[in-house]
Coordinates of C-alpha atoms in Angstrom, one line a residue:
M7 CA 49.2 234.5 145.6
Q8 CA 50.5 234.6 142.1
T9 CA 48.0 233.6 139.6
T10 CA 48.4 232.2 136.0
G11 CA 45.7 232.3 133.4
V12 CA 45.1 229.1 131.4
A13 CA 43.1 228.1 128.3
V14 CA 42.5 224.8 127.2
I15 CA 42.1 224.4 123.4
G16 CA 40.5 221.0 122.7
F17 CA 37.6 219.8 125.2
G18 CA 37.7 216.2 124.4
T19 CA 39.0 213.3 126.5
V20 CA 42.2 214.7 127.9
G21 CA 41.0 218.6 127.7
T22 CA 38.0 217.4 129.9
G23 CA 40.3 215.9 132.5
V24 CA 42.4 219.1 132.8
V25 CA 39.7 221.2 132.9
G26 CA 38.1 219.0 135.6
L27 CA 41.2 219.1 137.6
L28 CA 41.7 222.9 137.3
L29 CA 38.1 223.6 138.4
E30 CA 37.5 220.8 141.2
D31 CA 41.2 220.9 142.6
G32 CA 42.1 224.4 142.2
D33 CA 42.3 225.2 146.1
R34 CA 44.2 222.2 147.0
L35 CA 46.7 222.7 143.9
A36 CA 47.2 226.2 145.0
H37 CA 48.0 225.4 148.7
A38 CA 50.4 222.6 147.4
A39 CA 52.1 224.6 144.5
G40 CA 52.1 228.0 146.2
C41 CA 50.5 229.5 142.9
R42 CA 46.9 229.5 141.5
L43 CA 46.1 228.1 138.3
V44 CA 43.0 229.9 137.0
L45 CA 40.9 228.6 134.0
R46 CA 40.1 231.6 131.6
R47 CA 39.0 229.8 128.5
V48 CA 37.9 226.6 127.1
C49 CA 37.5 226.2 123.6
D50 CA 36.3 223.3 121.1
V51 CA 34.4 223.2 117.9
D52 CA 31.7 221.2 119.7
L53 CA 30.3 222.5 122.9
D54 CA 27.1 220.8 122.7
R55 CA 28.5 217.3 123.3
P56 CA 27.6 216.0 126.8
R57 CA 30.8 216.1 129.2
D58 CA 30.8 215.3 133.0
V59 CA 32.5 218.5 133.7
S60 CA 30.4 221.7 134.2
V61 CA 32.0 224.8 132.9
P62 CA 30.8 228.3 133.4
A63 CA 29.2 229.4 130.0
D64 CA 31.2 232.6 130.0
L65 CA 34.5 230.7 129.8
L66 CA 33.6 228.6 126.7
T67 CA 34.3 229.6 123.0
T68 CA 34.4 227.9 119.6
R69 CA 37.0 230.2 118.7
A70 CA 40.7 229.5 119.2
E71 CA 41.6 233.3 118.7
D72 CA 39.6 234.3 121.6
C73 CA 42.0 232.2 123.9
L74 CA 45.1 233.5 121.9
N75 CA 44.1 237.1 122.4
D76 CA 43.0 237.0 125.8
P77 CA 45.5 239.2 127.9
D78 CA 44.6 237.3 131.0
V79 CA 45.9 233.9 129.4
Q80 CA 49.5 233.0 129.9
V81 CA 49.4 229.4 129.1
I82 CA 47.6 227.6 126.2
V83 CA 46.7 224.0 126.8
E84 CA 46.8 222.3 123.5
T85 CA 44.8 218.9 123.4
V86 CA 43.4 218.9 119.8
G87 CA 46.2 216.4 118.5
G88 CA 47.6 215.9 115.1
T89 CA 50.3 217.5 113.2
T90 CA 48.8 220.2 111.1
F91 CA 46.0 222.5 112.8
A92 CA 47.5 221.8 116.3
V93 CA 51.2 222.9 115.3
D94 CA 49.8 225.9 113.7
L95 CA 47.8 226.6 116.9
M96 CA 51.0 226.3 119.0
K97 CA 53.0 228.5 116.9
Q98 CA 50.5 231.0 116.9
A99 CA 50.2 230.7 120.8
L100 CA 53.9 231.3 121.2
A101 CA 53.9 234.2 118.9
A102 CA 51.1 235.8 120.8
G103 CA 53.4 235.5 124.0
K104 CA 51.8 232.4 125.5
H105 CA 53.4 229.5 126.9
V106 CA 52.3 226.2 125.6
V107 CA 51.7 222.8 127.2
T108 CA 50.9 219.9 125.4
A109 CA 50.4 216.0 125.0
N110 CA 50.8 215.7 121.5
K111 CA 53.6 213.1 120.8
A112 CA 53.2 213.3 116.9
A113 CA 53.6 217.1 116.6
L114 CA 56.6 216.9 118.8
A115 CA 58.3 213.8 117.1
E116 CA 57.3 215.1 113.4
R117 CA 57.7 218.8 113.7
G118 CA 59.6 219.4 116.9
P119 CA 62.6 221.5 116.0
E120 CA 60.0 223.9 114.2
L121 CA 58.0 224.3 117.1
F122 CA 61.1 224.6 119.6
R123 CA 62.4 227.4 117.4
A124 CA 59.3 229.2 117.4
A125 CA 59.4 229.1 121.2
H126 CA 63.0 230.2 121.4
A127 CA 62.3 233.0 119.0
A128 CA 59.1 234.2 121.2
G129 CA 61.1 233.7 124.5
R130 CA 58.5 231.2 125.6
S131 CA 58.2 227.4 126.6
I132 CA 56.7 224.2 125.5
S133 CA 56.1 221.7 128.1
F134 CA 55.2 218.1 127.1
E135 CA 55.7 215.9 130.1
A136 CA 52.2 214.0 128.9
S137 CA 53.3 213.4 125.8
C138 CA 55.2 210.1 126.8
A139 CA 54.0 207.7 129.1
A140 CA 51.2 209.9 130.3
G141 CA 51.2 209.4 134.3
I142 CA 54.8 208.5 134.7
P143 CA 56.9 211.8 135.0
I144 CA 59.6 210.3 132.8
I145 CA 60.5 213.8 131.2
R146 CA 61.4 215.1 134.5
A147 CA 63.2 212.1 135.4
I148 CA 65.4 212.4 132.6
R149 CA 66.0 216.2 132.5
D150 CA 66.1 216.6 136.1
G151 CA 66.7 213.7 138.3
L152 CA 69.2 212.2 136.3
I153 CA 71.1 215.2 135.1
A154 CA 74.3 214.1 136.5
N155 CA 74.2 210.9 134.4
R156 CA 75.3 209.9 130.7
I157 CA 72.3 207.9 129.7
S158 CA 73.7 204.9 128.1
G159 CA 70.4 202.7 127.9
L160 CA 66.6 203.3 127.6
T161 CA 64.3 200.4 127.3
A162 CA 60.5 201.0 127.6
I163 CA 57.1 199.9 127.1
L164 CA 55.5 203.1 125.7
N165 CA 52.0 201.6 124.3
G166 CA 49.5 200.4 126.6
T167 CA 47.2 198.9 123.5
C168 CA 49.9 196.5 122.5
N169 CA 51.1 195.6 126.1
Y170 CA 47.4 194.7 127.0
I171 CA 47.0 192.7 123.8
L172 CA 50.3 190.8 124.5
T173 CA 49.5 190.3 128.2
R174 CA 46.3 188.5 127.0
M175 CA 47.9 186.5 124.4
S176 CA 50.5 185.4 127.1
S177 CA 48.0 184.9 129.9
T178 CA 45.3 183.1 127.8
G179 CA 46.8 181.8 124.8
A180 CA 44.2 184.2 122.8
A181 CA 44.9 184.9 118.9
Y182 CA 46.0 188.3 118.1
G183 CA 42.7 189.3 116.7
D184 CA 40.7 188.0 119.8
A185 CA 43.0 190.0 122.3
L186 CA 42.6 193.3 120.1
A187 CA 38.7 192.9 120.2
E188 CA 38.9 192.5 123.7
A189 CA 41.1 195.5 124.2
Q190 CA 38.8 197.6 122.0
A191 CA 35.7 196.3 123.9
K192 CA 37.5 197.6 127.3
G193 CA 38.5 200.7 125.8
Y194 CA 42.3 200.1 125.6
A195 CA 42.4 200.2 121.9
E196 CA 40.8 202.4 119.2
A197 CA 38.4 201.4 116.7
D198 CA 41.3 201.9 114.1
P199 CA 44.1 200.5 116.4
T200 CA 46.8 201.3 113.4
L201 CA 48.8 203.9 114.9
D202 CA 49.3 201.6 118.0
V203 CA 49.9 198.1 116.8
S204 CA 52.1 199.2 114.1
G205 CA 54.5 200.5 116.5
E206 CA 54.1 204.1 115.5
D207 CA 52.7 205.6 118.6
A208 CA 55.7 204.2 120.5
R209 CA 58.0 205.5 117.9
H210 CA 56.8 208.9 118.1
K211 CA 57.6 208.4 122.0
L212 CA 60.8 207.1 121.6
A213 CA 61.8 209.9 119.4
I214 CA 61.1 212.3 122.0
L215 CA 62.7 210.4 124.9
G216 CA 65.7 209.3 122.9
A217 CA 66.4 213.1 122.2
L218 CA 66.4 213.8 125.7
A219 CA 68.1 210.9 127.1
F220 CA 70.8 211.1 124.5
G221 CA 71.0 215.0 123.9
T222 CA 70.5 215.2 120.3
H223 CA 67.8 215.8 117.9
V224 CA 66.2 212.6 116.7
D225 CA 64.9 212.5 113.2
L226 CA 62.0 210.2 113.2
A227 CA 63.2 208.6 109.9
N228 CA 66.0 207.2 112.1
V229 CA 63.7 205.2 114.4
Y230 CA 63.4 201.8 113.3
V231 CA 59.6 200.4 113.9
E232 CA 57.9 196.8 113.6
G233 CA 54.5 196.3 115.0
I234 CA 52.9 193.4 116.7
R235 CA 50.3 192.2 114.1
G236 CA 52.0 189.2 113.0
I237 CA 52.7 187.7 116.2
S238 CA 51.4 184.2 116.9
P239 CA 50.5 182.7 120.5
Q240 CA 52.4 179.9 119.3
D241 CA 55.7 181.9 119.8
I242 CA 54.7 183.2 122.8
T243 CA 54.3 179.7 123.9
F244 CA 57.7 178.7 122.9
G245 CA 59.2 182.0 124.5
A246 CA 57.8 181.1 127.7
Q247 CA 59.2 177.6 127.5
L248 CA 62.6 179.3 127.0
G249 CA 61.9 181.5 130.2
Y250 CA 61.2 184.6 128.0
V251 CA 58.0 187.0 127.8
L252 CA 57.0 189.0 124.8
K253 CA 56.6 192.9 124.9
L254 CA 56.6 195.7 122.2
L255 CA 59.8 197.4 123.5
A256 CA 61.3 200.8 122.6
I257 CA 64.9 200.5 122.7
G258 CA 67.7 203.2 122.8
R259 CA 71.5 202.3 122.8
F260 CA 74.8 203.3 122.0
Q261 CA 76.5 200.4 120.2
D262 CA 79.5 200.6 118.1
G263 CA 80.0 204.2 118.1
G264 CA 76.4 204.9 116.9
L265 CA 72.9 205.5 118.4
S266 CA 70.4 202.8 117.8
L267 CA 66.8 203.6 118.4
R268 CA 64.3 201.0 117.4
V269 CA 60.6 199.7 118.3
H270 CA 59.8 196.2 117.8
P271 CA 58.7 192.8 119.7
T272 CA 61.3 191.5 121.8
F273 CA 61.6 188.7 124.0
I274 CA 62.8 189.6 127.5
P275 CA 63.9 187.5 130.4
A276 CA 61.3 186.6 132.7
E277 CA 63.2 188.0 135.7
N278 CA 63.4 191.5 133.8
P279 CA 61.2 194.1 135.6
L280 CA 59.6 195.2 132.1
A281 CA 58.5 191.4 132.0
T282 CA 56.1 191.9 135.0
V283 CA 54.4 195.2 133.6
T284 CA 51.1 193.7 132.4
G285 CA 47.7 195.2 130.9
A286 CA 47.6 198.7 129.7
D287 CA 50.7 199.9 131.9
N288 CA 53.9 201.6 130.7
A289 CA 57.3 201.3 132.0
V290 CA 60.7 202.8 131.3
L291 CA 64.1 201.4 132.3
L292 CA 67.0 203.9 132.0
T293 CA 70.5 203.3 132.6
G294 CA 73.0 206.1 133.9
H295 CA 76.6 205.9 134.1
A296 CA 76.4 207.2 137.9
V297 CA 73.2 206.0 139.0
G298 CA 72.9 202.5 137.3
D299 CA 69.4 201.2 136.5
T300 CA 66.3 203.4 137.6
F301 CA 62.9 201.9 136.9
Y302 CA 59.6 203.8 136.3
E303 CA 56.0 202.3 135.9
G304 CA 52.5 203.5 135.9
P305 CA 49.6 204.4 133.6
G306 CA 50.7 205.3 130.1
A307 CA 47.5 206.5 128.9
G308 CA 43.9 207.7 129.7
R309 CA 42.0 210.9 130.6
M310 CA 43.3 211.3 134.3
P311 CA 46.8 210.3 134.1
T312 CA 47.5 212.5 131.0
A313 CA 45.8 215.5 132.6
S314 CA 47.7 214.9 135.8
S315 CA 51.1 215.3 133.8
I316 CA 49.5 218.5 132.0
V317 CA 48.6 219.9 135.3
A318 CA 52.0 219.5 136.6
D319 CA 53.5 221.1 133.7
L320 CA 51.3 224.0 134.3
V321 CA 52.6 224.4 137.8
D322 CA 56.1 224.4 136.3
V323 CA 55.3 227.2 133.9
A324 CA 53.5 229.1 136.8
L325 CA 56.5 229.0 139.1
G326 CA 58.9 229.7 136.2
R327 CA 60.7 226.2 136.1
A328 CA 59.7 225.5 132.9
Q329 CA 60.9 228.8 131.3
L330 CA 64.5 228.1 132.9
T331 CA 64.8 224.2 131.9
F332 CA 63.4 224.8 128.5
Q333 CA 65.9 227.7 127.5
H334 CA 68.7 225.2 128.3
I335 CA 67.8 221.9 126.3
A336 CA 69.7 222.5 123.0
W337 CA 68.3 219.5 121.4
L338 CA 64.9 221.1 121.3
A339 CA 65.8 223.5 118.3
G340 CA 68.3 221.4 116.8
R341 CA 71.2 223.1 118.2
S342 CA 72.7 220.1 119.8
P343 CA 75.9 218.3 118.2
S344 CA 74.9 215.6 115.6
V345 CA 75.2 212.1 116.7
A346 CA 76.1 209.1 114.4
M347 CA 72.9 206.9 114.1
Q348 CA 73.4 203.2 113.9
P349 CA 71.2 201.6 111.1
I350 CA 68.9 198.7 111.9
A351 CA 71.4 196.5 109.7
G352 CA 74.2 197.1 112.1
V353 CA 72.5 196.4 115.2
R354 CA 73.7 193.5 117.4
S355 CA 71.2 191.5 119.2
R356 CA 70.4 187.9 120.0
T357 CA 67.4 186.4 118.0
Y358 CA 64.6 183.9 118.1
L359 CA 63.9 182.0 115.0
R360 CA 60.9 179.6 114.2
F361 CA 60.9 177.5 111.1
D362 CA 57.9 175.3 110.0
V363 CA 59.9 172.7 108.2
A364 CA 59.4 169.4 106.5
D365 CA 59.8 166.5 108.9
E366 CA 63.0 164.8 107.3
T367 CA 66.3 164.4 108.1
G368 CA 69.3 167.0 107.7
V369 CA 66.9 170.0 108.2
L370 CA 68.8 171.1 111.6
A371 CA 72.3 170.7 109.8
A372 CA 71.0 172.7 107.0
V373 CA 69.8 175.5 109.0
A374 CA 72.6 175.7 111.2
G375 CA 75.0 175.7 108.4
A376 CA 73.4 178.5 106.8
L377 CA 73.6 180.5 110.0
G378 CA 77.2 179.7 110.4
R379 CA 77.8 181.1 106.9
H380 CA 76.6 184.5 108.0
D381 CA 78.6 184.4 111.3
I382 CA 75.6 183.5 113.4
S383 CA 76.2 181.0 116.0
V384 CA 73.2 178.7 117.6
A385 CA 72.5 179.1 121.4
S386 CA 69.8 176.7 121.8
V387 CA 67.4 174.5 119.9
L388 CA 63.8 173.7 120.6
Q389 CA 61.9 171.3 118.7
R390 CA 58.4 169.9 119.3
E391 CA 56.1 167.4 117.9
P392 CA 54.6 168.1 114.4
T393 CA 52.0 170.5 114.4
R394 CA 50.7 168.9 111.0
P395 CA 51.6 165.7 109.2
D396 CA 53.9 167.6 106.9
S397 CA 55.5 170.1 109.3
V398 CA 57.5 170.5 112.2
P399 CA 58.3 173.6 114.2
L400 CA 62.0 174.2 114.7
V401 CA 62.9 177.0 117.1
I402 CA 66.5 178.2 117.3
T403 CA 67.9 181.1 119.5
T404 CA 71.2 182.5 118.5
H405 CA 74.0 184.4 120.3
E406 CA 74.4 187.8 119.4
A407 CA 74.7 188.7 115.6
R408 CA 74.0 191.5 113.5
E409 CA 70.7 192.1 112.3
G410 CA 72.1 192.5 108.4
N411 CA 73.4 189.0 108.8
V412 CA 70.3 187.6 110.3
A413 CA 68.5 189.0 107.2
D414 CA 70.8 187.4 104.7
A415 CA 70.9 184.2 106.6
L416 CA 67.0 184.0 106.7
A417 CA 67.0 184.9 102.9
E418 CA 69.2 181.9 102.1
I419 CA 67.2 179.6 104.5
Q420 CA 63.9 180.5 102.9
N421 CA 64.9 179.0 99.5
L422 CA 65.7 175.6 101.2
P423 CA 63.4 173.0 99.7
F424 CA 62.1 172.0 103.3
M425 CA 60.9 175.2 104.3
N426 CA 57.0 175.3 104.5
C427 CA 56.4 179.1 105.1
P428 CA 58.5 182.2 106.0
A429 CA 60.4 182.0 109.0
V430 CA 59.5 184.0 112.3
R431 CA 62.1 186.3 113.7
I432 CA 61.7 188.2 117.0
R433 CA 64.8 189.8 118.7
M434 CA 65.8 188.7 122.3
L435 CA 67.1 191.0 125.3
D436 CA 70.0 189.1 126.5
R437 CA 69.9 187.5 129.9
H438 CA 73.3 188.3 130.9
H439 CA 73.9 191.6 129.0
E440 CA 70.4 193.4 129.4
D441 CA 72.1 196.8 128.6
A442 CA 73.0 195.9 125.0
P443 CA 70.3 194.0 123.2

């Protein structure tokens, strides 16, 4: 049976999961895949930290070069993370004739072309199934399963931390800070959750999936992002009364001749399958011209879901599949045709707006008039009892309008004398045209 030598560099949470699968499930994997993955080296700067996986001492090293220079190692698994040392490490591995498997979404999104050009020059491959949605094989689905399709839409929940927080806010009425603290206590959020709650983590993943789905290199600067830190339980409640659920969505669409890629909180219809994705799970809804809609859901992070995808990539390398597919994905090295990007101001979508206004006559007419002057049509109005003696919440949903027009209208409305605080704006996924939010 063919054998492939593997070195794991980065013996942290994910690296430990990969090592455990290779050591404990090696025979089963060999039987299922028809090839044997042999763990040759495990590298980390700290080998003294307790771990729940027992590794033979002769496989352990603190020197990455021991892995790079080992002739019995054909594949390097990079689980270090980051965009500096990890990128240098992967380039060195490729130059040394090793294939690379990684879950490093930041490195791929920020320095992908540099890495992919190095791989092409070396005649080696980079596999990255675990970089997006961890346990969901979404890279394979787009690259292989949907190869006959022109992908027209990608709508996804790509951050488990944000999905957990919004789920708790929706189900319990908890404030953002309380839901975040609960997520941290349960291990769903980091001590510093900035990368997640700012939307940046989902932005990295959308840059990768968008490039693959739409066949073009994506500059991270062209992916619009808003996080969830400003979300209020009040808006989640009002959205529910309108039949919508709030999610942090990553959205890719062709609209008006340009490709729009954006990450932001979005109200989605309660009947949309993405609305039922709760807790820390991820999900992806893809629309292809031949197949229609396909939906994928599963664990989006964690030690074993990520390790599962890494080992699947290792099998692809061992069988030669990774090398075949990698060499023919043009966008990886910036060799694909450029696609016009749609700036956020030009994107058309429906919008939820909440205004805290003085309880006086003429307010609704003034707000509707300002919206109308910017070609924004009101779809519905929701008004509740005053939350304070001097303030009334006024909720308006709009028909589809350009983002730039909405921003201009809000700037005008904000200067009106009855406004008590800045307006709240949340995009909406159209109930009747869910492929064009």
